[in-house]
Amino acid sequence: MGYIELMDISKSYNKQRNVLNGIDLQIEKGEFFVLVGPSGSGKSTLLRMIAGLEEISGGTLKISEKIVNHLPPKDRNLSMVFQNYALYPHLTVEQNILFGLNAQKVDREIQQKRLEETAQMMGLNELLKRKPRELSGGQRQRVALARAVVSEAPLCLMDEPLSNLDAKLRANMRIEIRRLQKRLGLTMVYVTHDQVEAMTMGDRIMVLNDGIIQQVGEPIDLYNKPSNLFVATFIGSPKMNLGKAILEDSNLIIENVLTIPFEHLEMPKNLKSRNLVIGIRAEHMPYGDENQQVQNVEIVNVEHLGNETLISFEVGTELWTAKWLGQWLIQVGDKVPVHISVENMCFFDEDTGNLIQEATFTHKQEVVRR
Amino acid sequence: MTMPLSKKIVFYSLLIISALAVFAPALMAFVMSFMDNKDIMTGSLPKSLSFDNYLKAFEQFPLLKYLFNSLIVSVVITIGQLILSSLAAYAFVFLEFKGRDILFFLFIATMMVPFEASIIPNFHIIRDLNWIDQYPGLTVPFFATAFGTFLLRQNFKQIPKELREASQIVGMGDFKFYLKVVLPVAKTSLVTLGAYGFLTSWNMYLWPLLSTTNDTVRTVQIGLKQLQTQEQLNDWGVIMSGAIIVIIPTLILLFLGQKQLQKGLTEGAIK
């Protein structure tokens, strides 16, 4: 039994097209659960339905084994952090943090005690008398978090809380939020469109597109075993390289350009005589040395990241990117050998887009478990 | 903005001339209020300036009583308008119900009906309520204003709806949210509407004339008119001094309101 249970949840506006369809999901207590998807996928709507700000059109929602479909937000015992922080502009930081406790008529002494603890924890001691407009983006973010913390609700919902911060601050806040969640043992439901946030923060991730669950699982599983083409391209940066492919004799022909032999590997039977799309991660296409089977490709773009180099080349109509460790001083237009191996490839059905077979190589290495 | 000196001189002289032209009647009234009748009638420059006209204005007419009535009426109308408009605007922004937008447009459409057109029904109502010669009769018909509701609605709409949602999550009801968040956040436009409402009701003429029959609740604008008609030969000096007294509160309010407005406008918004 999960802490939050969604059973066949759906949402439609004005009885028209559904924005969410048949969502079945369980979120465990103390879990950091991330809802990720492109804009318009319905992830915020789902979060707001859990919060009680949005009506549920169909299905059942349970929080700690109680059906809460028609419960107003205040009775669901949760806190929420909004994208624009929703700080009250006319109140000081202190009043903002205590706003909820005041509304719930919590005892003054308890209020003060909790305020001190929270301010201490979030490093807001010096800012308590300031108004929100006198704070920087990061500080406002912290006040918004403090407001969620001070409520001591076991469930915290966050709606893209970091999207208004600059990249550096965002990286910091990611860690801060994550630590806070672990320290307080909160159950967190976190909405984002940023797959990096999803990968780095979530215990589990749900990928949503067009109101339909694409995949639910641990970040590493989503990365290694994307269950369809959408997840494959959405999770991971740079995105997984895709190409149409068919099996011919014992060779795999990609986009009618690359011919990759199966070598010693046994050709799986379920791949024969169907239209395939193969996917390969950028880091699985290293510089090919002599005793490997290589493909010579012409470079169309080089990006230097310092510790690694991204090399782009064309495969038929697709633009592929390989990620090489270290600094490679190569020019656009150079021809370089790239090692592309069948064992690193995920195979998808072209028609349905679903995964047929994951990369065999990942079983051998990559995931280090202790 | 930088502009050449010659252009500046042209602009400023034009501005000064038009300012003088616009302000001339008020200036004349101000000077006339200190002159004696003979000088005014002959149209000569004042030989001596005195406060006699002001003393006369207070002695001959119950000017203080009129001023007091005007103050009461204006303040009550202002408060009534603020309360009703802000509550209505809150409903039009934060409460969701069927036909809300249509209702709002209907509401706005009443702005196109001139007050003069509704004078007769209004008069019937206050007569039937026995409110003639009473403060309620002077004030209540002006409580509901489409303009005020419109102004406040536009302002409330700028309050992020996340603020309402955040307050819902902590279990705050609509009325408390209205009192604790909406009103303080929209302070600026409340002041604007208040100043506007006060000035219009202070300057109101037709309705107080109709709904009053004696001096007990008459406002100062009617009083001014009486200054003019009680004698065969108009005592212009007294009339002008009365007019100057009447516009003083208006001016004070404008200056105060302006300061408040500027303060409100420079206040940062959310985010």
XYZ file of C-alpha atoms in Angstrom:
641
model
C 0.000 0.000 0.000
C 1.390 3.344 -0.991
C 1.099 6.583 0.886
C -0.544 8.258 -2.072
C -2.564 6.070 -4.380
C -3.972 7.165 -7.688
C -6.413 4.771 -9.250
C -7.496 5.365 -12.822
C -7.373 9.113 -12.342
C -8.504 11.197 -15.280
C -9.126 14.863 -15.876
C -11.125 16.664 -18.521
C -12.276 20.234 -18.833
C -15.874 20.900 -19.860
C -16.386 17.201 -20.629
C -14.137 17.514 -23.643
C -10.792 15.963 -24.448
C -9.067 14.360 -21.505
C -5.909 16.068 -20.333
C -5.105 13.112 -18.115
C -5.996 9.547 -18.822
C -6.041 6.451 -16.655
C -3.295 7.411 -14.247
C -2.462 4.517 -11.906
C 0.278 5.263 -9.480
C 1.512 4.590 -5.986
C 3.849 6.860 -4.129
C 5.523 5.475 -1.031
C 5.989 7.258 2.259
C 9.234 9.201 2.451
C 9.792 8.965 -1.253
C 11.054 11.712 -3.520
C 8.796 11.265 -6.513
C 9.298 13.334 -9.634
C 6.688 13.970 -12.303
C 8.425 14.979 -15.482
C 7.169 15.750 -18.954
C 7.114 18.448 -21.594
C 4.830 21.451 -21.111
C 1.201 20.594 -21.637
C 1.682 16.997 -20.606
C -0.642 17.358 -17.628
C 1.938 17.012 -14.878
C 0.980 20.225 -13.085
C -2.691 19.318 -13.369
C -1.968 15.983 -11.722
C -0.100 17.689 -8.890
C -2.903 20.177 -8.390
C -5.384 17.335 -8.246
C -3.360 15.742 -5.470
C -3.318 19.116 -3.712
C -7.068 19.483 -4.098
C -6.876 22.684 -6.128
C -8.255 20.957 -9.180
C -11.305 18.766 -9.300
C -10.841 15.100 -10.126
C -12.973 14.108 -13.125
C -12.662 10.368 -12.696
C -10.920 7.752 -10.578
C -9.978 7.572 -6.940
C -7.299 9.391 -5.012
C -6.182 8.070 -1.643
C -3.802 9.672 0.793
C -2.713 7.411 3.654
C -5.476 4.972 2.837
C -8.239 7.528 2.986
C -10.206 8.536 -0.068
C -9.701 12.267 -0.439
C -11.359 12.992 -3.799
C -13.682 15.595 -2.351
C -11.636 16.771 0.604
C -10.644 20.455 0.519
C -6.874 21.110 0.384
C -6.569 22.048 4.033
C -7.817 18.656 5.182
C -5.274 16.737 3.139
C -2.416 17.675 5.447
C 0.067 18.820 2.854
C 2.174 21.788 1.930
C 2.892 23.186 -1.487
C 5.616 25.260 -3.097
C 4.650 27.209 -6.210
C 6.667 28.141 -9.241
C 6.418 31.863 -8.520
C 6.777 31.131 -4.774
C 3.412 32.778 -4.005
C 4.877 34.936 -1.253
C 2.550 37.575 0.123
C 4.162 40.822 -1.044
C 2.828 42.945 1.803
C 4.089 40.681 4.586
C 7.582 40.275 5.967
C 9.467 37.019 5.664
C 8.497 36.143 9.222
C 4.813 36.821 8.610
C 4.983 34.906 5.362
C 6.407 31.858 7.086
C 3.870 32.050 9.883
C 0.934 32.831 7.576
C -0.303 29.261 7.463
C 0.110 28.670 11.190
C -1.826 31.851 11.914
C -4.616 30.728 9.649
C -4.735 27.409 11.456
C -4.741 29.199 14.810
C -1.646 27.455 16.098
C -0.556 28.546 19.547
C 1.747 31.615 19.607
C 4.526 29.894 21.518
C 4.565 26.911 19.217
C 4.601 29.301 16.266
C 7.668 31.070 17.600
C 9.464 27.803 18.313
C 8.799 26.437 14.859
C 9.736 29.731 13.245
C 13.106 29.727 14.996
C 13.840 26.145 14.043
C 12.869 26.681 10.442
C 14.691 29.981 10.058
C 17.774 28.342 11.518
C 17.507 25.388 9.163
C 16.956 27.493 6.058
C 19.456 30.199 6.986
C 16.840 32.925 7.052
C 17.616 34.374 10.480
C 18.896 37.681 9.155
C 16.070 38.141 6.669
C 13.041 37.711 8.898
C 12.081 41.404 8.926
C 12.438 41.961 5.204
C 9.714 42.095 2.582
C 9.807 39.635 -0.333
C 10.721 42.364 -2.815
C 13.938 42.991 -0.906
C 15.082 39.424 -1.385
C 16.986 37.763 -4.201
C 15.481 34.915 -6.171
C 17.290 32.276 -4.157
C 16.238 33.827 -0.861
C 12.599 33.974 -1.949
C 12.855 30.349 -2.911
C 14.122 29.586 0.567
C 11.266 31.466 2.183
C 8.823 29.459 0.090
C 10.513 26.269 1.241
C 10.496 27.462 4.831
C 6.763 27.996 4.587
C 6.355 24.387 3.527
C 8.704 23.136 6.249
C 7.112 25.105 9.061
C 3.719 23.539 8.405
C 5.181 20.159 9.402
C 2.897 18.476 6.900
C 4.191 15.009 5.981
C 3.513 15.533 2.291
C 5.076 18.297 0.263
C 4.117 19.157 -3.306
C 6.385 21.244 -5.494
C 5.440 22.742 -8.821
C 8.565 23.606 -10.810
C 10.092 25.459 -7.875
C 13.478 26.012 -9.481
C 12.534 27.241 -12.916
C 12.921 30.917 -11.998
C 16.488 30.546 -10.757
C 19.710 30.801 -12.714
C 21.632 27.631 -13.519
C 24.170 27.855 -10.714
C 21.653 28.569 -7.996
C 19.434 25.846 -9.354
C 22.169 23.258 -8.916
C 22.597 24.394 -5.312
C 18.907 24.346 -4.537
C 18.556 20.879 -6.023
C 20.925 19.553 -3.427
C 19.364 21.640 -0.670
C 15.837 20.451 -1.383
C 16.992 16.882 -1.630
C 18.819 17.055 1.709
C 15.884 18.752 3.355
C 13.521 16.058 2.156
C 15.737 13.267 3.481
C 16.332 15.030 6.772
C 12.660 15.645 7.492
C 11.514 12.358 5.995
C 9.006 14.163 3.812
C 7.067 12.506 1.072
C 7.749 14.725 -1.884
C 5.934 15.010 -5.165
C 7.941 17.226 -7.438
C 6.899 18.495 -10.848
C 9.468 19.606 -13.383
C 9.993 19.799 -17.113
C 13.738 19.555 -16.674
C 14.940 15.984 -17.057
C 18.232 16.806 -15.310
C 16.292 17.810 -12.200
C 14.249 14.651 -12.482
C 17.304 12.417 -12.851
C 19.316 14.023 -10.083
C 16.612 14.436 -7.461
C 14.086 11.675 -7.818
C 13.990 8.355 -6.024
C 11.545 7.440 -8.685
C 10.436 9.263 -11.800
C 7.238 9.233 -13.742
C 7.448 10.420 -17.332
C 4.209 11.878 -18.588
C 3.317 12.853 -22.124
C -0.060 13.946 -23.477
C -1.734 12.925 -20.253
C -0.535 9.341 -20.426
C 2.084 7.664 -18.256
C 5.071 6.739 -20.402
C 7.163 5.057 -17.769
C 7.599 4.932 -14.023
C 10.839 3.844 -12.452
C 14.182 4.678 -10.931
C 16.239 7.241 -12.811
C 18.901 4.730 -13.883
C 16.303 2.310 -15.187
C 14.658 5.018 -17.226
C 18.025 5.926 -18.645
C 19.090 2.390 -19.484
C 15.777 0.835 -20.353
C 13.506 3.504 -21.794
C 10.245 1.765 -22.465
C 9.528 3.759 -25.605
C 10.977 6.306 -27.972
C 9.513 9.241 -26.047
C 11.290 8.330 -22.840
C 14.450 7.504 -24.784
C 14.666 10.993 -26.217
C 13.331 12.810 -23.164
C 15.638 11.375 -20.528
C 19.357 11.990 -20.861
C 21.407 14.820 -22.259
C 22.479 14.805 -25.014
C 19.470 12.809 -26.058
C 19.676 9.245 -27.232
C 20.642 8.962 -30.893
C 17.938 7.309 -32.952
C 17.921 5.851 -36.418
C 15.659 3.689 -38.510
C 17.172 0.300 -39.082
C 16.564 -3.104 -40.664
C 18.278 -6.434 -40.341
C 19.863 -7.772 -43.476
C 21.814 -11.022 -43.431
C 23.837 -10.654 -40.296
C 24.171 -6.931 -40.586
C 22.190 -4.097 -39.137
C 21.653 -1.322 -41.634
C 20.916 2.066 -40.075
C 19.261 4.805 -42.111
C 20.606 3.040 -45.222
C 24.015 4.453 -44.419
C 25.683 2.626 -41.614
C 26.211 -1.101 -41.793
C 26.965 -2.688 -38.472
C 27.785 -6.395 -38.277
C 26.411 -8.480 -35.472
C 29.847 -10.065 -35.200
C 29.950 -12.824 -32.671
C 26.673 -11.847 -31.097
C 23.710 -14.001 -31.704
C 21.046 -12.241 -33.626
C 17.883 -12.106 -31.555
C 14.983 -13.717 -33.319
C 12.430 -11.133 -32.328
C 14.224 -8.465 -34.328
C 13.984 -10.178 -37.654
C 11.832 -8.883 -40.453
C 10.372 -5.850 -38.756
C 10.941 -2.150 -39.054
C 13.187 -1.104 -36.227
C 14.393 2.089 -34.660
C 17.664 1.733 -32.838
C 18.814 4.016 -30.070
C 22.325 4.496 -28.819
C 23.611 6.806 -26.083
C 26.250 9.396 -26.915
C 28.750 7.917 -24.473
C 28.539 4.505 -26.159
C 30.154 5.690 -29.362
C 33.849 6.081 -28.487
C 36.728 6.875 -30.776
C 37.388 3.673 -32.681
C 40.867 2.158 -32.529
C 42.422 -0.217 -35.015
C 41.378 -3.568 -33.684
C 37.752 -2.555 -33.411
C 35.191 -2.424 -36.087
C 34.750 1.278 -36.888
C 32.623 3.638 -38.935
C 34.212 6.677 -40.490
C 32.046 9.722 -40.102
C 32.370 13.376 -41.041
C 32.111 15.810 -38.183
C 29.555 18.608 -38.534
C 29.916 20.165 -35.109
C 32.225 20.024 -32.105
C 31.305 21.220 -28.596
C 34.010 21.456 -25.966
C 32.725 21.034 -22.444
C 36.151 20.958 -20.858
C 36.173 17.472 -19.431
C 34.469 15.972 -22.442
C 33.849 16.736 -26.072
C 30.591 16.385 -27.974
C 30.977 15.415 -31.608
C 28.046 15.614 -33.993
C 27.809 13.826 -37.300
C 25.099 12.986 -39.777
C 23.648 9.534 -40.173
C 21.269 9.707 -43.087
C 18.772 12.373 -42.090
C 19.523 12.137 -38.377
C 22.072 14.147 -36.483
C 23.933 11.974 -34.008
C 26.062 13.099 -31.129
C 28.900 11.175 -29.541
C 30.419 12.064 -26.209
C 34.128 11.500 -25.808
C 35.941 11.902 -22.536
C 38.729 14.440 -22.481
C 39.599 17.216 -24.863
C 39.728 16.372 -28.533
C 41.135 19.001 -30.829
C 39.319 18.165 -34.017
C 37.817 20.364 -36.659
C 34.474 20.436 -38.395
C 34.852 18.510 -41.643
C 37.390 16.008 -40.263
C 36.698 12.363 -40.775
C 37.044 10.321 -37.632
C 36.562 6.640 -36.849
C 33.738 5.917 -34.417
C 33.114 2.601 -32.778
C 29.431 1.746 -32.927
C 28.488 -1.609 -31.523
C 25.236 -3.498 -31.629
C 25.524 -4.472 -27.998
C 25.021 -0.860 -26.905
C 21.837 -0.416 -28.810
C 18.274 -0.357 -27.668
C 15.798 -1.682 -30.212
C 12.389 -0.139 -30.637
C 9.462 -1.060 -32.819
C 9.080 1.628 -35.448
C 5.295 1.489 -35.527
C 4.468 1.460 -31.847
C 7.629 3.121 -30.584
C 7.892 0.579 -27.785
C 11.075 -1.047 -26.595
C 11.725 -4.513 -28.003
C 15.091 -5.157 -26.522
C 17.303 -3.104 -24.274
C 21.035 -2.707 -24.705
C 22.756 -5.906 -23.697
C 25.930 -4.132 -22.754
C 24.458 -2.391 -19.730
C 24.104 -5.697 -17.919
C 27.802 -6.254 -18.010
C 28.994 -2.941 -16.732
C 27.833 0.637 -16.249
C 25.565 0.148 -13.272
C 27.709 -0.255 -10.221
C 25.697 -1.471 -7.298
C 26.912 -1.877 -3.801
C 15.537 62.730 -22.321
C 17.798 65.437 -23.654
C 16.667 68.182 -25.991
C 18.288 71.358 -27.274
C 17.917 74.446 -25.127
C 15.946 76.363 -27.747
C 13.352 73.603 -27.934
C 13.174 73.486 -24.160
C 12.484 77.215 -23.979
C 9.687 76.952 -26.553
C 8.108 73.997 -24.786
C 8.241 75.549 -21.379
C 6.836 78.890 -22.478
C 3.953 77.107 -24.205
C 3.343 75.066 -21.072
C 3.399 78.140 -18.859
C 0.985 80.028 -21.095
C -1.505 77.166 -21.245
C -1.180 76.598 -17.499
C -2.021 80.252 -16.904
C -4.950 80.086 -19.308
C -6.341 77.003 -17.564
C -5.759 78.364 -14.121
C -6.943 81.930 -14.781
C -10.553 81.546 -13.534
C -9.390 80.027 -10.271
C -6.776 82.713 -9.900
C -9.351 85.410 -10.529
C -11.697 83.913 -7.987
C -8.870 83.792 -5.483
C -8.010 87.473 -5.985
C -11.663 88.535 -6.061
C -12.328 86.871 -2.749
C -10.055 89.441 -1.117
C -11.453 92.502 -2.924
C -14.355 94.698 -1.962
C -17.470 94.890 -4.068
C -16.820 98.278 -5.613
C -13.490 97.188 -7.065
C -14.987 94.019 -8.454
C -17.841 95.818 -10.151
C -15.680 98.498 -11.706
C -13.216 95.843 -12.789
C -10.268 97.799 -11.469
C -7.231 96.406 -9.763
C -7.693 95.874 -6.020
C -6.852 98.921 -3.929
C -6.931 97.031 -0.673
C -7.053 93.369 0.248
C -9.011 92.118 3.236
C -10.550 89.019 4.792
C -13.938 90.721 5.078
C -15.542 88.545 2.439
C -14.573 85.371 4.298
C -15.981 86.637 7.554
C -19.176 87.641 5.780
C -19.515 84.260 4.131
C -19.384 82.541 7.490
C -21.650 85.069 9.147
C -24.379 85.270 6.541
C -24.726 81.564 5.771
C -24.426 78.315 7.730
C -21.277 77.540 5.746
C -19.789 75.385 8.503
C -22.950 73.334 8.630
C -22.824 72.858 4.852
C -19.182 71.879 4.978
C -19.888 69.391 7.715
C -22.766 67.867 5.720
C -20.606 67.597 2.642
C -17.886 65.901 4.641
C -20.280 63.364 6.115
C -21.891 62.615 2.771
C -18.574 62.309 0.914
C -16.948 60.123 3.538
C -19.923 57.802 3.784
C -20.169 57.470 -0.004
C -16.433 56.817 -0.276
C -16.473 54.102 2.365
C -19.614 52.535 0.957
C -18.159 52.478 -2.529
C -14.889 50.959 -1.346
C -16.599 48.181 0.558
C -19.142 47.264 -2.111
C -16.795 47.589 -5.083
C -14.004 45.588 -3.513
C -16.357 42.795 -2.459
C -17.921 42.671 -5.916
C -14.524 42.775 -7.597
C -13.330 39.945 -5.366
C -16.249 37.822 -6.490
C -15.574 38.607 -10.137
C -11.925 37.622 -9.818
C -11.541 34.888 -7.226
C -14.864 33.080 -7.111
C -15.683 30.790 -9.954
C -19.309 30.429 -10.896
C -21.291 29.896 -14.030
C -21.974 33.000 -16.090
C -19.481 35.086 -14.163
C -18.086 36.840 -17.206
C -21.496 37.541 -18.723
C -22.626 38.969 -15.421
C -19.564 41.140 -15.322
C -20.203 42.523 -18.798
C -23.776 43.305 -17.857
C -22.458 45.030 -14.790
C -20.017 47.071 -16.854
C -22.767 47.958 -19.318
C -24.523 49.924 -16.585
C -21.653 52.382 -16.804
C -23.212 53.563 -20.036
C -26.450 54.591 -18.355
C -25.996 58.213 -17.298
C -26.891 59.042 -13.718
C -29.444 61.583 -14.896
C -31.446 58.778 -16.488
C -31.834 56.973 -13.204
C -32.624 60.040 -11.145
C -36.390 59.648 -11.240
C -36.529 56.007 -10.112
C -33.899 56.775 -7.493
C -35.928 59.696 -6.251
C -39.060 57.548 -6.033
C -37.243 54.987 -3.990
C -35.801 57.363 -1.438
C -39.114 59.181 -1.173
C -40.896 55.901 -0.460
C -38.256 55.088 2.124
C -38.782 58.508 3.719
C -35.135 59.319 3.174
C -35.667 62.811 1.878
C -33.675 65.301 3.919
C -31.664 62.473 5.438
C -28.100 61.309 5.053
C -29.018 57.840 3.726
C -30.996 59.445 0.925
C -27.939 61.465 -0.054
C -25.464 58.614 0.123
C -26.908 55.149 -0.412
C -27.802 55.572 -4.124
C -24.097 56.012 -4.882
C -22.712 52.993 -3.062
C -22.752 50.645 -6.025
C -20.460 51.811 -8.810
C -19.661 49.845 -11.924
C -16.593 51.961 -12.425
C -15.168 51.182 -8.998
C -15.820 47.483 -9.415
C -14.181 47.547 -12.819
C -11.129 49.397 -11.536
C -10.645 47.049 -8.603
C -11.303 43.947 -10.661
C -8.523 44.879 -13.057
C -6.253 45.380 -10.094
C -7.229 42.189 -8.307
C -6.621 40.243 -11.474
C -2.957 41.060 -11.163
C -2.761 39.256 -7.865
C -1.320 35.841 -8.753
C -3.891 33.133 -8.219
C -1.180 31.101 -6.521
C -1.617 33.397 -3.526
C -5.218 32.255 -3.242
C -4.182 28.639 -3.703
C -1.470 28.893 -1.081
C -4.043 30.261 1.319
C -6.459 27.471 0.391
C -3.845 24.905 1.302
C -3.468 26.340 4.771
C -7.249 26.427 5.040
C -7.990 30.121 4.783
C -11.504 31.064 3.756
C -12.471 33.575 1.105
C -13.402 36.391 3.428
C -10.240 36.141 5.466
C -8.156 36.029 2.313
C -9.964 39.134 1.095
C -9.230 40.961 4.331
C -5.693 39.770 4.952
C -4.237 39.566 1.478
C -6.323 41.158 -1.249
C -7.061 44.473 0.467
C -3.484 45.152 1.649
C -2.009 44.132 -1.687
C -4.440 46.304 -3.648
C -4.026 49.255 -1.279
C -2.927 51.566 -4.084
C -6.034 51.248 -6.177
C -8.218 51.437 -3.096
C -6.661 54.825 -2.388
C -7.194 55.873 -5.988
C -10.808 54.832 -5.956
C -11.303 56.437 -2.551
C -9.910 59.770 -3.725
C -11.951 59.630 -6.890
C -15.132 58.745 -5.033
C -14.592 61.467 -2.467
C -14.016 64.165 -5.065
C -17.004 63.235 -7.197
C -19.333 63.129 -4.222
C -17.919 66.367 -2.820
C -18.681 68.068 -6.116
C -22.102 66.498 -6.508
C -24.806 69.065 -7.224
C -27.953 67.718 -8.832
C -28.794 64.917 -6.451
C -28.319 66.841 -3.190
C -30.465 69.584 -4.677
C -33.287 67.136 -5.397
C -33.164 65.069 -2.263
C -33.004 67.914 0.231
C -35.596 70.506 1.075
C -33.943 72.422 3.884
C -30.577 73.319 5.331
C -30.240 70.467 7.805
C -28.454 68.045 5.486
C -27.685 70.271 2.500
C -24.187 70.068 1.121
C -21.851 72.940 0.474
C -22.316 72.983 -3.297
C -25.975 73.889 -2.829
C -24.922 76.388 -0.222
C -22.729 78.088 -2.770
C -25.633 78.434 -5.089
C -27.631 80.029 -2.306
C -24.909 82.606 -1.780
C -25.602 83.727 -5.286
C -29.352 84.054 -5.360
C -30.291 85.481 -2.001
C -29.655 89.077 -2.863
C -30.644 91.197 -5.784
C -27.141 92.396 -6.405
C -24.698 89.526 -6.205
C -21.981 89.958 -3.654
C -19.262 88.392 -5.801
C -16.553 88.782 -3.221
C -18.488 86.625 -0.763
C -19.362 84.074 -3.400
C -15.732 83.738 -4.426
C -14.544 83.400 -0.863
C -17.136 80.641 -0.413
C -15.887 78.890 -3.523
C -12.297 79.091 -2.324
C -13.272 77.548 1.006
C -15.061 74.746 -0.809
C -12.126 73.772 -2.974
C -9.633 73.700 -0.110
C -10.544 70.170 1.086
C -10.406 68.964 -2.502
C -6.922 70.353 -2.924
C -5.707 68.880 0.344
C -7.041 65.499 -0.661
C -5.420 65.718 -4.071
C -2.025 66.520 -2.595
C -2.244 63.773 0.008
C -3.623 61.278 -2.470
C -0.912 62.024 -4.972
C 1.779 61.285 -2.436
C 0.082 58.024 -1.473
C -0.339 57.098 -5.108
C 3.289 57.654 -5.952
C 4.334 55.635 -2.952
C 2.063 52.838 -4.047
C 3.220 52.884 -7.620
C 6.911 52.596 -6.769
C 6.271 49.612 -4.551
C 7.614 46.454 -6.183
C 5.289 43.763 -7.336
C 5.713 40.074 -6.710
C 8.788 38.298 -8.072
